[in-house]
PDB file of N, CA and C in Angstrom:
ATOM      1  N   UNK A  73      91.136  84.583 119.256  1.00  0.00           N
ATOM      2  CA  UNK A  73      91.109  85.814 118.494  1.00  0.00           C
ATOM      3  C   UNK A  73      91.870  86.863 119.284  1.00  0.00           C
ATOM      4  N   UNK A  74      92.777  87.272 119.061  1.00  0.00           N
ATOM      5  CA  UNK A  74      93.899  88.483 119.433  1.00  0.00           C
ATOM      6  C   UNK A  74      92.657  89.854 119.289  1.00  0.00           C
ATOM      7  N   UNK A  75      93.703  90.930 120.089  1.00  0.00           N
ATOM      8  CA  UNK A  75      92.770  92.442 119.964  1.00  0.00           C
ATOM      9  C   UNK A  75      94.235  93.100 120.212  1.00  0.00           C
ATOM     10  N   UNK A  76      93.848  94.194 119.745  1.00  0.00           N
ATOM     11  CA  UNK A  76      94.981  95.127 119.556  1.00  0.00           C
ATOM     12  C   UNK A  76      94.622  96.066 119.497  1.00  0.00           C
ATOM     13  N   UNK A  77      95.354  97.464 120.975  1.00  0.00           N
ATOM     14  CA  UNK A  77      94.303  98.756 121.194  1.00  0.00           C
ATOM     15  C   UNK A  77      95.400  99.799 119.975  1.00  0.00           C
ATOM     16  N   UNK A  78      95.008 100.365 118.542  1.00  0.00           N
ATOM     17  CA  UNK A  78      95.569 101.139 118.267  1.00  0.00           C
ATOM     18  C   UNK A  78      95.211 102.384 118.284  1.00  0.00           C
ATOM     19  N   UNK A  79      96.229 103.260 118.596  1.00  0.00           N
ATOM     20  CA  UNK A  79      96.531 104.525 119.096  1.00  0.00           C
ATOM     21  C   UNK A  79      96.482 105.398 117.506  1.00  0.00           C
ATOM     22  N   UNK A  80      95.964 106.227 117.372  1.00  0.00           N
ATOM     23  CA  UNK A  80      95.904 106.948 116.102  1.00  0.00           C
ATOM     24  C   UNK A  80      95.523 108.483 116.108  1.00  0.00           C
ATOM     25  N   UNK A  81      96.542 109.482 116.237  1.00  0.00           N
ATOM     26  CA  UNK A  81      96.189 110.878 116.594  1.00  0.00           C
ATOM     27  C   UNK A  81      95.647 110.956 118.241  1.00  0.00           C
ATOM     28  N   UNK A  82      96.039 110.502 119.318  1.00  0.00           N
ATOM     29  CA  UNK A  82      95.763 110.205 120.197  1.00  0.00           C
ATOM     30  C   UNK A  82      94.371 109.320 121.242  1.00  0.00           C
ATOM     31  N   UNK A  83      93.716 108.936 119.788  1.00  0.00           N
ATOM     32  CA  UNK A  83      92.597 108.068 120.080  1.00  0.00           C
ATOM     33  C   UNK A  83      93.186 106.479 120.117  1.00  0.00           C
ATOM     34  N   UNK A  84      92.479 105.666 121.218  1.00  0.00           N
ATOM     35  CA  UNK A  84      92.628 104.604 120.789  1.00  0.00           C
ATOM     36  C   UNK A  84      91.263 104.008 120.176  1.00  0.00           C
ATOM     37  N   UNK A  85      91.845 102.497 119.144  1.00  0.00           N
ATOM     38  CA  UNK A  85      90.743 102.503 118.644  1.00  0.00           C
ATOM     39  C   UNK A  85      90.936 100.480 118.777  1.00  0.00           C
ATOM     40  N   UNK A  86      90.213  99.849 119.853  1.00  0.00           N
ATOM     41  CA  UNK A  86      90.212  98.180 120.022  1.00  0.00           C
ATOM     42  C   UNK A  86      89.909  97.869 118.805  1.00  0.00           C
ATOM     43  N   UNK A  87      90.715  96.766 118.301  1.00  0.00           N
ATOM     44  CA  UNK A  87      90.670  96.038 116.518  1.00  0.00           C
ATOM     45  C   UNK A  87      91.420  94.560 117.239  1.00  0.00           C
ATOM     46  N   UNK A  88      90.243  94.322 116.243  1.00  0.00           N
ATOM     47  CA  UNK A  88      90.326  92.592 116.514  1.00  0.00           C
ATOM     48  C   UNK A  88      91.242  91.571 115.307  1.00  0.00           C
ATOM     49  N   UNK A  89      91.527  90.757 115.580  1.00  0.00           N
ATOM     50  CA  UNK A  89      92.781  90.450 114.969  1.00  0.00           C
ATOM     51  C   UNK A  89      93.213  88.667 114.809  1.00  0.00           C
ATOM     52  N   UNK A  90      93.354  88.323 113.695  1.00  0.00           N
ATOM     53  CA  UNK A  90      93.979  86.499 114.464  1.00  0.00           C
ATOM     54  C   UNK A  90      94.852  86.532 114.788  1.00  0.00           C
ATOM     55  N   UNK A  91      95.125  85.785 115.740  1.00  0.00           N
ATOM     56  CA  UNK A  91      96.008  85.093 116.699  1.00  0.00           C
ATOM     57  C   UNK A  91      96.858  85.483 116.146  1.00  0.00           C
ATOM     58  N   UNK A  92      98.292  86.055 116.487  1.00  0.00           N
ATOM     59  CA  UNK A  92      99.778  85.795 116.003  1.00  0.00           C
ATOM     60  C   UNK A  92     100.157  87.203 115.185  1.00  0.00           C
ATOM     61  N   UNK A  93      98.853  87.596 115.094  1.00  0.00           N
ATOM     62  CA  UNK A  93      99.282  89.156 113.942  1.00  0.00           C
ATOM     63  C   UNK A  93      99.026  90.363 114.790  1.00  0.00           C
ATOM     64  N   UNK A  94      98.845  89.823 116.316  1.00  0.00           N
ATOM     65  CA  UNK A  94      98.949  91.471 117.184  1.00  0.00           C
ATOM     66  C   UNK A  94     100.161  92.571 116.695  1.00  0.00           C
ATOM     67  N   UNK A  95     101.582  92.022 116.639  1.00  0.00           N
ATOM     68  CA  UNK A  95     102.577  92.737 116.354  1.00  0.00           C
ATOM     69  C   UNK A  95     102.134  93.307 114.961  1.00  0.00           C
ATOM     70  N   UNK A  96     102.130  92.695 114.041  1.00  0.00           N
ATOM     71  CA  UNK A  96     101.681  93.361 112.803  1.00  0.00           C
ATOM     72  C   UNK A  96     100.797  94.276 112.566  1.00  0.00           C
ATOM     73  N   UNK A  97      99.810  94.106 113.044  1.00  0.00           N
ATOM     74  CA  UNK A  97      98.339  95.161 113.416  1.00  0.00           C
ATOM     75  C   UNK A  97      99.119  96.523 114.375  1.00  0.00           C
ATOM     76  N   UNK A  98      99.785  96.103 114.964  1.00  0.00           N
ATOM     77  CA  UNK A  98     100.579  97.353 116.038  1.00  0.00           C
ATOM     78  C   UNK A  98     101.170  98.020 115.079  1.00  0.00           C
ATOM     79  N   UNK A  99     101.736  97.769 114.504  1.00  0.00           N
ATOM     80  CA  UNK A  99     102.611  98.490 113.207  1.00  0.00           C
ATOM     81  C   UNK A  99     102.217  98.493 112.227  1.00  0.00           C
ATOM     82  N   UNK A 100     101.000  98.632 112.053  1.00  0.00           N
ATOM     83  CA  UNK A 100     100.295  99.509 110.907  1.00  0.00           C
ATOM     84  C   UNK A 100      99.745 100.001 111.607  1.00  0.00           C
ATOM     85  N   UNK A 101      99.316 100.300 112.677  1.00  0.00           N
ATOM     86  CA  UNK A 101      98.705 100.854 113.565  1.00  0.00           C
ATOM     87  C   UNK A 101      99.372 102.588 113.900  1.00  0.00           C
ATOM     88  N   UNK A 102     100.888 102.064 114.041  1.00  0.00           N
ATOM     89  CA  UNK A 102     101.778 102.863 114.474  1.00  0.00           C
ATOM     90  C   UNK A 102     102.117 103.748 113.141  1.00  0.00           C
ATOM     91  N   UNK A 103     102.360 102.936 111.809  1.00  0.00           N
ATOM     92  CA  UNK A 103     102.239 103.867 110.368  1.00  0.00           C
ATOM     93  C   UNK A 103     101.322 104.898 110.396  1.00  0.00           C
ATOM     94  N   UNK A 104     100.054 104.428 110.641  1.00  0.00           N
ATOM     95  CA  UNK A 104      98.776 104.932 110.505  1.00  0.00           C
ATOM     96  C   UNK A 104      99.068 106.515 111.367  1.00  0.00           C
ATOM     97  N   UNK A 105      99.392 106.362 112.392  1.00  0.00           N
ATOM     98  CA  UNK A 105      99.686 107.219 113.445  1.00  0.00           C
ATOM     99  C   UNK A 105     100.340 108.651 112.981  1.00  0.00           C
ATOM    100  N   UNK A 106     101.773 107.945 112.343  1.00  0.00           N
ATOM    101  CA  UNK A 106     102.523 108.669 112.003  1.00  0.00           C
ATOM    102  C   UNK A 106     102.169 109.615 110.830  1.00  0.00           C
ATOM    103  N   UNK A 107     101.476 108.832 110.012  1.00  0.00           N
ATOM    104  CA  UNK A 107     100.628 110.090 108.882  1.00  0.00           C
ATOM    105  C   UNK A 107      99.397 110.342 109.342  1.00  0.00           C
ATOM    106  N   UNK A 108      98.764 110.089 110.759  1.00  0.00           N
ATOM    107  CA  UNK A 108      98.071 111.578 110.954  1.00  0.00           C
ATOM    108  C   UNK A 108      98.390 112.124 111.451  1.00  0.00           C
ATOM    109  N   UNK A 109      99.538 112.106 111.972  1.00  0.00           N
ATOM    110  CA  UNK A 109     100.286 113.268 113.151  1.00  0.00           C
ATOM    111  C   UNK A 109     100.726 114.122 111.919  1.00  0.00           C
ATOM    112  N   UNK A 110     101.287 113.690 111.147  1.00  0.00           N
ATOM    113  CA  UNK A 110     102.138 114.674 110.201  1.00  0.00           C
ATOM    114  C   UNK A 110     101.049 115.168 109.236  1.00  0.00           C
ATOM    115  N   UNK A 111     100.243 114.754 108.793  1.00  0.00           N
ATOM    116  CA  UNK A 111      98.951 115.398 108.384  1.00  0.00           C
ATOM    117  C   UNK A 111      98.533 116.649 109.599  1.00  0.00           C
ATOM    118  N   UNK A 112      98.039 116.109 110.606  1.00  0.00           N
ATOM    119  CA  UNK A 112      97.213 117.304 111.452  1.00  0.00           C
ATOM    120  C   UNK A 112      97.931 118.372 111.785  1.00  0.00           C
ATOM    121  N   UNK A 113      99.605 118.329 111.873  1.00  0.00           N
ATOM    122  CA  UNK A 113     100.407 119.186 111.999  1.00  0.00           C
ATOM    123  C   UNK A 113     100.460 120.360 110.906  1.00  0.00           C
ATOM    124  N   UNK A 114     100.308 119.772 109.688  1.00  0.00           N
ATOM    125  CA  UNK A 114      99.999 120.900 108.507  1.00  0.00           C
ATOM    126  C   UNK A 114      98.881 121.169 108.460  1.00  0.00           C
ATOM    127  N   UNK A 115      97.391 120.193 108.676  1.00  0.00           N
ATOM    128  CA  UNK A 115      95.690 120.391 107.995  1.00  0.00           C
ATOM    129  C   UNK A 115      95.699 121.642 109.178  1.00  0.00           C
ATOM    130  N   UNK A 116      96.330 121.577 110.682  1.00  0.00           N
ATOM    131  CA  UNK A 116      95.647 122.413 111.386  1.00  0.00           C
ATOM    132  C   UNK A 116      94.352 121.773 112.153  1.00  0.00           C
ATOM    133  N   UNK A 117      93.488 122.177 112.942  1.00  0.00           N
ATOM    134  CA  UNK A 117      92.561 121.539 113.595  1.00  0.00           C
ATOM    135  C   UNK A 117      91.362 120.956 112.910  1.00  0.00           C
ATOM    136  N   UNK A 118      91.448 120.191 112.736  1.00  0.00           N
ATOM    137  CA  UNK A 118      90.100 119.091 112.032  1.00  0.00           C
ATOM    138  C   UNK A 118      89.516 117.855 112.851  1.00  0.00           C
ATOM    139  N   UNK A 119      88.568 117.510 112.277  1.00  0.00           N
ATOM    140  CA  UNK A 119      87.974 116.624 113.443  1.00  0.00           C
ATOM    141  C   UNK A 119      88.613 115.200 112.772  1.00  0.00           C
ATOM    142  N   UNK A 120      88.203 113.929 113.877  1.00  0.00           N
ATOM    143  CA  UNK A 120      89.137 113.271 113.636  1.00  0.00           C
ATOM    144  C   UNK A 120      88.765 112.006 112.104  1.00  0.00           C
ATOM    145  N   UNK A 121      87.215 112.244 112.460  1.00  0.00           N
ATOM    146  CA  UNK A 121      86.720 111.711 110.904  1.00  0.00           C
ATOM    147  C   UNK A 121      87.534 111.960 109.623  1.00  0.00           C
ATOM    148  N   UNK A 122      87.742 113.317 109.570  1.00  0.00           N
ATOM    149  CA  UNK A 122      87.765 113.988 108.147  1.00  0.00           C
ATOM    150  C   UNK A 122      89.718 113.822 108.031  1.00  0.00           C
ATOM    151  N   UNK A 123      90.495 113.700 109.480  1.00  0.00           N
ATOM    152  CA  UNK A 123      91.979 113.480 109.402  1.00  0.00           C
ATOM    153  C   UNK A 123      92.403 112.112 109.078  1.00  0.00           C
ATOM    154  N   UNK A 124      91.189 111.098 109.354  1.00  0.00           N
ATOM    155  CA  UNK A 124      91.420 109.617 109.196  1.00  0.00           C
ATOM    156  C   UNK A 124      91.042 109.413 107.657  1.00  0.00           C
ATOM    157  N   UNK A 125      89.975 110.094 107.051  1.00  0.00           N
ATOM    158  CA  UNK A 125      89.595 110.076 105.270  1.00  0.00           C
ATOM    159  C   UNK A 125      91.406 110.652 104.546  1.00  0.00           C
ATOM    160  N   UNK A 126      90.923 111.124 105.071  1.00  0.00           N
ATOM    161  CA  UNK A 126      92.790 112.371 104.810  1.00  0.00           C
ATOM    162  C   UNK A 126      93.836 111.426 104.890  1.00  0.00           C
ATOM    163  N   UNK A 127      94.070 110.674 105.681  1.00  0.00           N
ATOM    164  CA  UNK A 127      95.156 109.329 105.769  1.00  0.00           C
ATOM    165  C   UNK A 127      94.745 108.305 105.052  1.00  0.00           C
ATOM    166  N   UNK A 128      93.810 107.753 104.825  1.00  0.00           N
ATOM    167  CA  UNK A 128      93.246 106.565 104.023  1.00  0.00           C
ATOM    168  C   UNK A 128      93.548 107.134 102.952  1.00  0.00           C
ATOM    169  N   UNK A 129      93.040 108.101 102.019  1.00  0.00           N
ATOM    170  CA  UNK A 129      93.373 109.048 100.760  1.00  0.00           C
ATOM    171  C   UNK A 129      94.747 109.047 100.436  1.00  0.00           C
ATOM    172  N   UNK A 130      95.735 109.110 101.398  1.00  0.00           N
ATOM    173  CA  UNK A 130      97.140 109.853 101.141  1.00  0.00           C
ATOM    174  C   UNK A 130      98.038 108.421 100.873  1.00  0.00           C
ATOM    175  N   UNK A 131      97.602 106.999 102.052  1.00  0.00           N
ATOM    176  CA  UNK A 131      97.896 105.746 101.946  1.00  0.00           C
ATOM    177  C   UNK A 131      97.516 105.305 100.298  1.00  0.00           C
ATOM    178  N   UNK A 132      96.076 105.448 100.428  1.00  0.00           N
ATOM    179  CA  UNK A 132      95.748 104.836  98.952  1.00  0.00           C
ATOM    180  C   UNK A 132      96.783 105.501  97.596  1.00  0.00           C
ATOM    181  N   UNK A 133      96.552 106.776  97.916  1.00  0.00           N
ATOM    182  CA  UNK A 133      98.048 107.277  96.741  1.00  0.00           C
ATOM    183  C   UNK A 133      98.702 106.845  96.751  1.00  0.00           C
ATOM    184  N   UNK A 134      99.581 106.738  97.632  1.00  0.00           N
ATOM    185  CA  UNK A 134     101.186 106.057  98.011  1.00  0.00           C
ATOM    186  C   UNK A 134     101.099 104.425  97.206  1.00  0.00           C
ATOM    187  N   UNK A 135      99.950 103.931  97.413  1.00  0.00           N
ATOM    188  CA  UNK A 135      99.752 102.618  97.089  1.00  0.00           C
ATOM    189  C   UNK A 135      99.228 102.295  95.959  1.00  0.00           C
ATOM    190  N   UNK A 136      98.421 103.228  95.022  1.00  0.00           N
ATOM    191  CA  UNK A 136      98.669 103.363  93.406  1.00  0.00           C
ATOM    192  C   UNK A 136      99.397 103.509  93.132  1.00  0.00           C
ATOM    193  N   UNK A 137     100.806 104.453  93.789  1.00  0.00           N
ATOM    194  CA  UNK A 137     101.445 104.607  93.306  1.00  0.00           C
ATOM    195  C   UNK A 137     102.614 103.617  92.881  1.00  0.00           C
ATOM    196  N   UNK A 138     102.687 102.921  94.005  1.00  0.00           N
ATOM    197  CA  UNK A 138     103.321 101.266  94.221  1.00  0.00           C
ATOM    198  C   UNK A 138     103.042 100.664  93.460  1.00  0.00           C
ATOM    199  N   UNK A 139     101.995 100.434  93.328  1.00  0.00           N
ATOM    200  CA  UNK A 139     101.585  99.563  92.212  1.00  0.00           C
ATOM    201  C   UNK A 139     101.376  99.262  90.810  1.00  0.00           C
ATOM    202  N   UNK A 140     101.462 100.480  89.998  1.00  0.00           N
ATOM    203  CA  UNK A 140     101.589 100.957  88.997  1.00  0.00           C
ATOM    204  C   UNK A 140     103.084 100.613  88.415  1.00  0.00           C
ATOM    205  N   UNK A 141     104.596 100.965  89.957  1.00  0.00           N
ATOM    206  CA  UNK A 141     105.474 101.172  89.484  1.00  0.00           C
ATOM    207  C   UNK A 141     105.849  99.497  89.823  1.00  0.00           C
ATOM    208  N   UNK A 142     105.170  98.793  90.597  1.00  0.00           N
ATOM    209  CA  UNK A 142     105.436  97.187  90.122  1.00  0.00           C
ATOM    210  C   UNK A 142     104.734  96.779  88.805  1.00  0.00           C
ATOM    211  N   UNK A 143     103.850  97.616  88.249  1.00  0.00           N
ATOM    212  CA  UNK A 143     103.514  96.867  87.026  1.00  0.00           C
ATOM    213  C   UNK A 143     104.516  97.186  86.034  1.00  0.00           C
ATOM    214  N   UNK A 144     105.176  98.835  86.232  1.00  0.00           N
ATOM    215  CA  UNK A 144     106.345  99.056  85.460  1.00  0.00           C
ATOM    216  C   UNK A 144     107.257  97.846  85.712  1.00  0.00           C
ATOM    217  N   UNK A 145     107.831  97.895  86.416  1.00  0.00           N
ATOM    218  CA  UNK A 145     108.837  97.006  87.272  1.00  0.00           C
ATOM    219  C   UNK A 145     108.835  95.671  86.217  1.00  0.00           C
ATOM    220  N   UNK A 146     107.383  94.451  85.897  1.00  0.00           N
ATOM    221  CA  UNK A 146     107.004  93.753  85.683  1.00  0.00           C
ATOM    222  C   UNK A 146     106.953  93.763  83.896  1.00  0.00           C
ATOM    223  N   UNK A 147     106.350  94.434  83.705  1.00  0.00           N
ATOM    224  CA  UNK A 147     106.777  94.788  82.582  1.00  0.00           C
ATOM    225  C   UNK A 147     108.112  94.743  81.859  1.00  0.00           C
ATOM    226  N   UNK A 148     109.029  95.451  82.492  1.00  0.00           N
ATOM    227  CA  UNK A 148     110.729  95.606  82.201  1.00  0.00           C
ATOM    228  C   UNK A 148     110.957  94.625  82.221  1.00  0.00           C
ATOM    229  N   UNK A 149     110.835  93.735  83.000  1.00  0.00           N
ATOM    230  CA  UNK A 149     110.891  92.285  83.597  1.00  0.00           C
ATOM    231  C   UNK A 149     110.870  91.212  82.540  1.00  0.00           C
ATOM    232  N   UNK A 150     109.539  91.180  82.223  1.00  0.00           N
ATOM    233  CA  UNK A 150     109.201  90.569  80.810  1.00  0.00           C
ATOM    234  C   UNK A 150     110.113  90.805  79.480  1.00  0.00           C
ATOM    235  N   UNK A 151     109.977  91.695  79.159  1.00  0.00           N
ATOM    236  CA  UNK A 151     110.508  92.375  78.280  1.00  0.00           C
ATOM    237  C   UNK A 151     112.174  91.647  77.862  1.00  0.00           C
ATOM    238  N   UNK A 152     112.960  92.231  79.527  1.00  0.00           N
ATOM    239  CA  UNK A 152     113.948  91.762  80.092  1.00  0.00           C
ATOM    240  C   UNK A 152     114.178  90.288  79.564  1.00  0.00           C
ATOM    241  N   UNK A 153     113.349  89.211  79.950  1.00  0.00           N
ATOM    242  CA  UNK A 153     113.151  87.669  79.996  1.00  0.00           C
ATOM    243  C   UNK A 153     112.965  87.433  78.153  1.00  0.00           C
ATOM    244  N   UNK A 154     112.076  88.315  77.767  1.00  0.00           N
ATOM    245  CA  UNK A 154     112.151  87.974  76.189  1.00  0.00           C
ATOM    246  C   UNK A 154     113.678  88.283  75.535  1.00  0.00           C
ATOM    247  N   UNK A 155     114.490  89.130  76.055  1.00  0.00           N
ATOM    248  CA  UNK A 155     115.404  90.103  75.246  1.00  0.00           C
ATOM    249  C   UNK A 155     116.499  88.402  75.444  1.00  0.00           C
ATOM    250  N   UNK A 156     116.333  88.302  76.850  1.00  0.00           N
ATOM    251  CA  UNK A 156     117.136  87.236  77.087  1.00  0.00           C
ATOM    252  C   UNK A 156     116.800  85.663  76.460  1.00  0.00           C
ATOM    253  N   UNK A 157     115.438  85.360  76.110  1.00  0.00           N
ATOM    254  CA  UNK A 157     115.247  84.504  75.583  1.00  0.00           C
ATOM    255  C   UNK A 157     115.860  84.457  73.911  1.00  0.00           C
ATOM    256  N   UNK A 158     115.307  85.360  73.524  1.00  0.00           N
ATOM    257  CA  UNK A 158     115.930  86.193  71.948  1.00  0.00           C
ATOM    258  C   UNK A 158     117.508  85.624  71.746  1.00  0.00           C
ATOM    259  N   UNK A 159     118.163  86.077  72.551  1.00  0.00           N
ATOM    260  CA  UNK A 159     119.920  86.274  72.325  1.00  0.00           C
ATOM    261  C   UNK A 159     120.210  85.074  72.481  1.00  0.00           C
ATOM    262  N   UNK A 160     119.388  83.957  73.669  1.00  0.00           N
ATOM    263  CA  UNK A 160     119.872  82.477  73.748  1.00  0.00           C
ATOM    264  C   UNK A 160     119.170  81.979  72.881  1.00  0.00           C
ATOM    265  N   UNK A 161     118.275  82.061  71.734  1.00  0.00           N
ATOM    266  CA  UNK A 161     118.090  81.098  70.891  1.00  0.00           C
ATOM    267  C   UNK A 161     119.063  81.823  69.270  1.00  0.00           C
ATOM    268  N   UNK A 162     119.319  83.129  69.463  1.00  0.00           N
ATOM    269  CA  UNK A 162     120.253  83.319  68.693  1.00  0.00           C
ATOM    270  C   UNK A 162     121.778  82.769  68.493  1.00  0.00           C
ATOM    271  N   UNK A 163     122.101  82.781  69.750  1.00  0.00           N
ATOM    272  CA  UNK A 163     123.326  82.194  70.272  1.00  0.00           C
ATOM    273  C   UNK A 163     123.204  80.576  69.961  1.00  0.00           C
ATOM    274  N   UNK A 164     122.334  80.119  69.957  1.00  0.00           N
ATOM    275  CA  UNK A 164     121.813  78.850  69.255  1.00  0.00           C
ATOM    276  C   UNK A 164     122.110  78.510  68.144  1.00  0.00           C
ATOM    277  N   UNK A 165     121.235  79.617  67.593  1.00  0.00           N
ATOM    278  CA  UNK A 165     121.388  79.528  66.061  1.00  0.00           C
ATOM    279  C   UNK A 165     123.337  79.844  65.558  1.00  0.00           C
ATOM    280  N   UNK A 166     123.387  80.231  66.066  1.00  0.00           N
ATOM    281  CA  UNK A 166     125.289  80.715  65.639  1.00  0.00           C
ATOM    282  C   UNK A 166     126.068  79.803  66.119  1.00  0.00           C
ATOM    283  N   UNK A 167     125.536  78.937  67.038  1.00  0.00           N
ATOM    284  CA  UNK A 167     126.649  78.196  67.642  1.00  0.00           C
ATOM    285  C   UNK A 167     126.141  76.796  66.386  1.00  0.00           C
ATOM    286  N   UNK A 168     124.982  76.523  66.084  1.00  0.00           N
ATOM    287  CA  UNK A 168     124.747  75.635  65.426  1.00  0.00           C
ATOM    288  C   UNK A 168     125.335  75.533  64.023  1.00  0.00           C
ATOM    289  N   UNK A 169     125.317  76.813  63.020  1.00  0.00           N
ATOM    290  CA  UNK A 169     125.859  77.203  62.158  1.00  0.00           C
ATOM    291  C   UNK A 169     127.531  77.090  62.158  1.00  0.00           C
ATOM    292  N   UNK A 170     127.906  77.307  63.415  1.00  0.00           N
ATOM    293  CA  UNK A 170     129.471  77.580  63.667  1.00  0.00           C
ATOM    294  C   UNK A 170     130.191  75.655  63.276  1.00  0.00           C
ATOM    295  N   UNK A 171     129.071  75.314  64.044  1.00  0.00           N
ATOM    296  CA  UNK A 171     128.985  73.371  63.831  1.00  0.00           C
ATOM    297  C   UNK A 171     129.567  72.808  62.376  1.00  0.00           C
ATOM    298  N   UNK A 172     128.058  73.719  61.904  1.00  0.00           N
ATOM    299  CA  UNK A 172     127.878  72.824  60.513  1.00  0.00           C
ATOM    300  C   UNK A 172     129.521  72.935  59.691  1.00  0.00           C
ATOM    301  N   UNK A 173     129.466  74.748  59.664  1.00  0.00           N
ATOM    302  CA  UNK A 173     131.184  75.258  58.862  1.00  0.00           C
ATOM    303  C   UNK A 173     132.034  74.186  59.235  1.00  0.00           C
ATOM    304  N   UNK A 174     132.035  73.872  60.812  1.00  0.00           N
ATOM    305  CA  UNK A 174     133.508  73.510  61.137  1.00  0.00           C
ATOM    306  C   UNK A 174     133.299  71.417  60.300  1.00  0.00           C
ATOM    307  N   UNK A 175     132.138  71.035  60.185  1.00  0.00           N
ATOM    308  CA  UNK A 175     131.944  69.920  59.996  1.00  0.00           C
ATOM    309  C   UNK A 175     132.395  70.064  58.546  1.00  0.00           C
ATOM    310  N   UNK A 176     131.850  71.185  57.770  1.00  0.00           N
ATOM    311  CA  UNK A 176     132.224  70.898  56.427  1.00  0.00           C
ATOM    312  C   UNK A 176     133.899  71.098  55.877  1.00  0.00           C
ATOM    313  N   UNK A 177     134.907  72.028  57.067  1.00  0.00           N
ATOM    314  CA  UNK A 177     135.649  72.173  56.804  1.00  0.00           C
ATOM    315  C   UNK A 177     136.466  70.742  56.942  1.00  0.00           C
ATOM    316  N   UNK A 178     136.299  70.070  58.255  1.00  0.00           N
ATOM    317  CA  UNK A 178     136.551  68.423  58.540  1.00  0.00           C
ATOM    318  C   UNK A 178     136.305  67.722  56.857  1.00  0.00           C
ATOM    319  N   UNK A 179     135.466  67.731  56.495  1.00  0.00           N
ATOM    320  CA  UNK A 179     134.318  67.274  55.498  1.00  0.00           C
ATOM    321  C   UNK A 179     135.675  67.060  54.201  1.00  0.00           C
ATOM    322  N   UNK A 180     136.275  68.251  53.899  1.00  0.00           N
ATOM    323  CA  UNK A 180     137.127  69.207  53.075  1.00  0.00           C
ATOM    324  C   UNK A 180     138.300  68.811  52.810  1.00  0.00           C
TER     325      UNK A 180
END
């Protein structure tokens, strides 16, 4: 089991970790950091409870917000895949039709 001391508004805080994901845990660690520094720089002096709710809050936005715009994303997507399914069974249909004419003109 890995541990990893992260640093957050100048606290460290030991978090335990599997094997192989120290680097990863460091760098969310280090994200984490960076929006409470830039948080406490505007909130002004707060304790460190209420600056860490304040970062969890501001992450979780960011990350509705993500997610919402992959469901947009996903959506278009679909949509996208039908529009394209549509035109190749149309293109079907016209190329099949184009068949029959040219058979009946042979035919003729």
């Amino acid at each position: 089991m890995g541990q990893v001391a992260i640093k957050i508004h100048g606290r460290q805080y030991p978090v335990a970790c599997d094997d192989g994901q120290e680097a990863h845990l460091a760098s969310l660690g280090r994200f984490l950091d960076e929006r409470a520094e830039k948080l406490a720089s505007s909130a002004g002096s707060i304790n460190d409870a209420l600056l860490l709710v304040m970062v969890a809050l501001v992450v979780a936005d960011e990350l509705t917000d993500a997610l919402a715009e992959l469901k947009a994303l996903n959506v278009a997507n679909e949509r996208e895949a039908e529009s394209e399914s549509q035109t190749a069974s149309a293109l079907k249909d016209l190329a099949d039709r184009i068949e029959r004419i040219a058979a009946r003109l042979e035919g003729a």
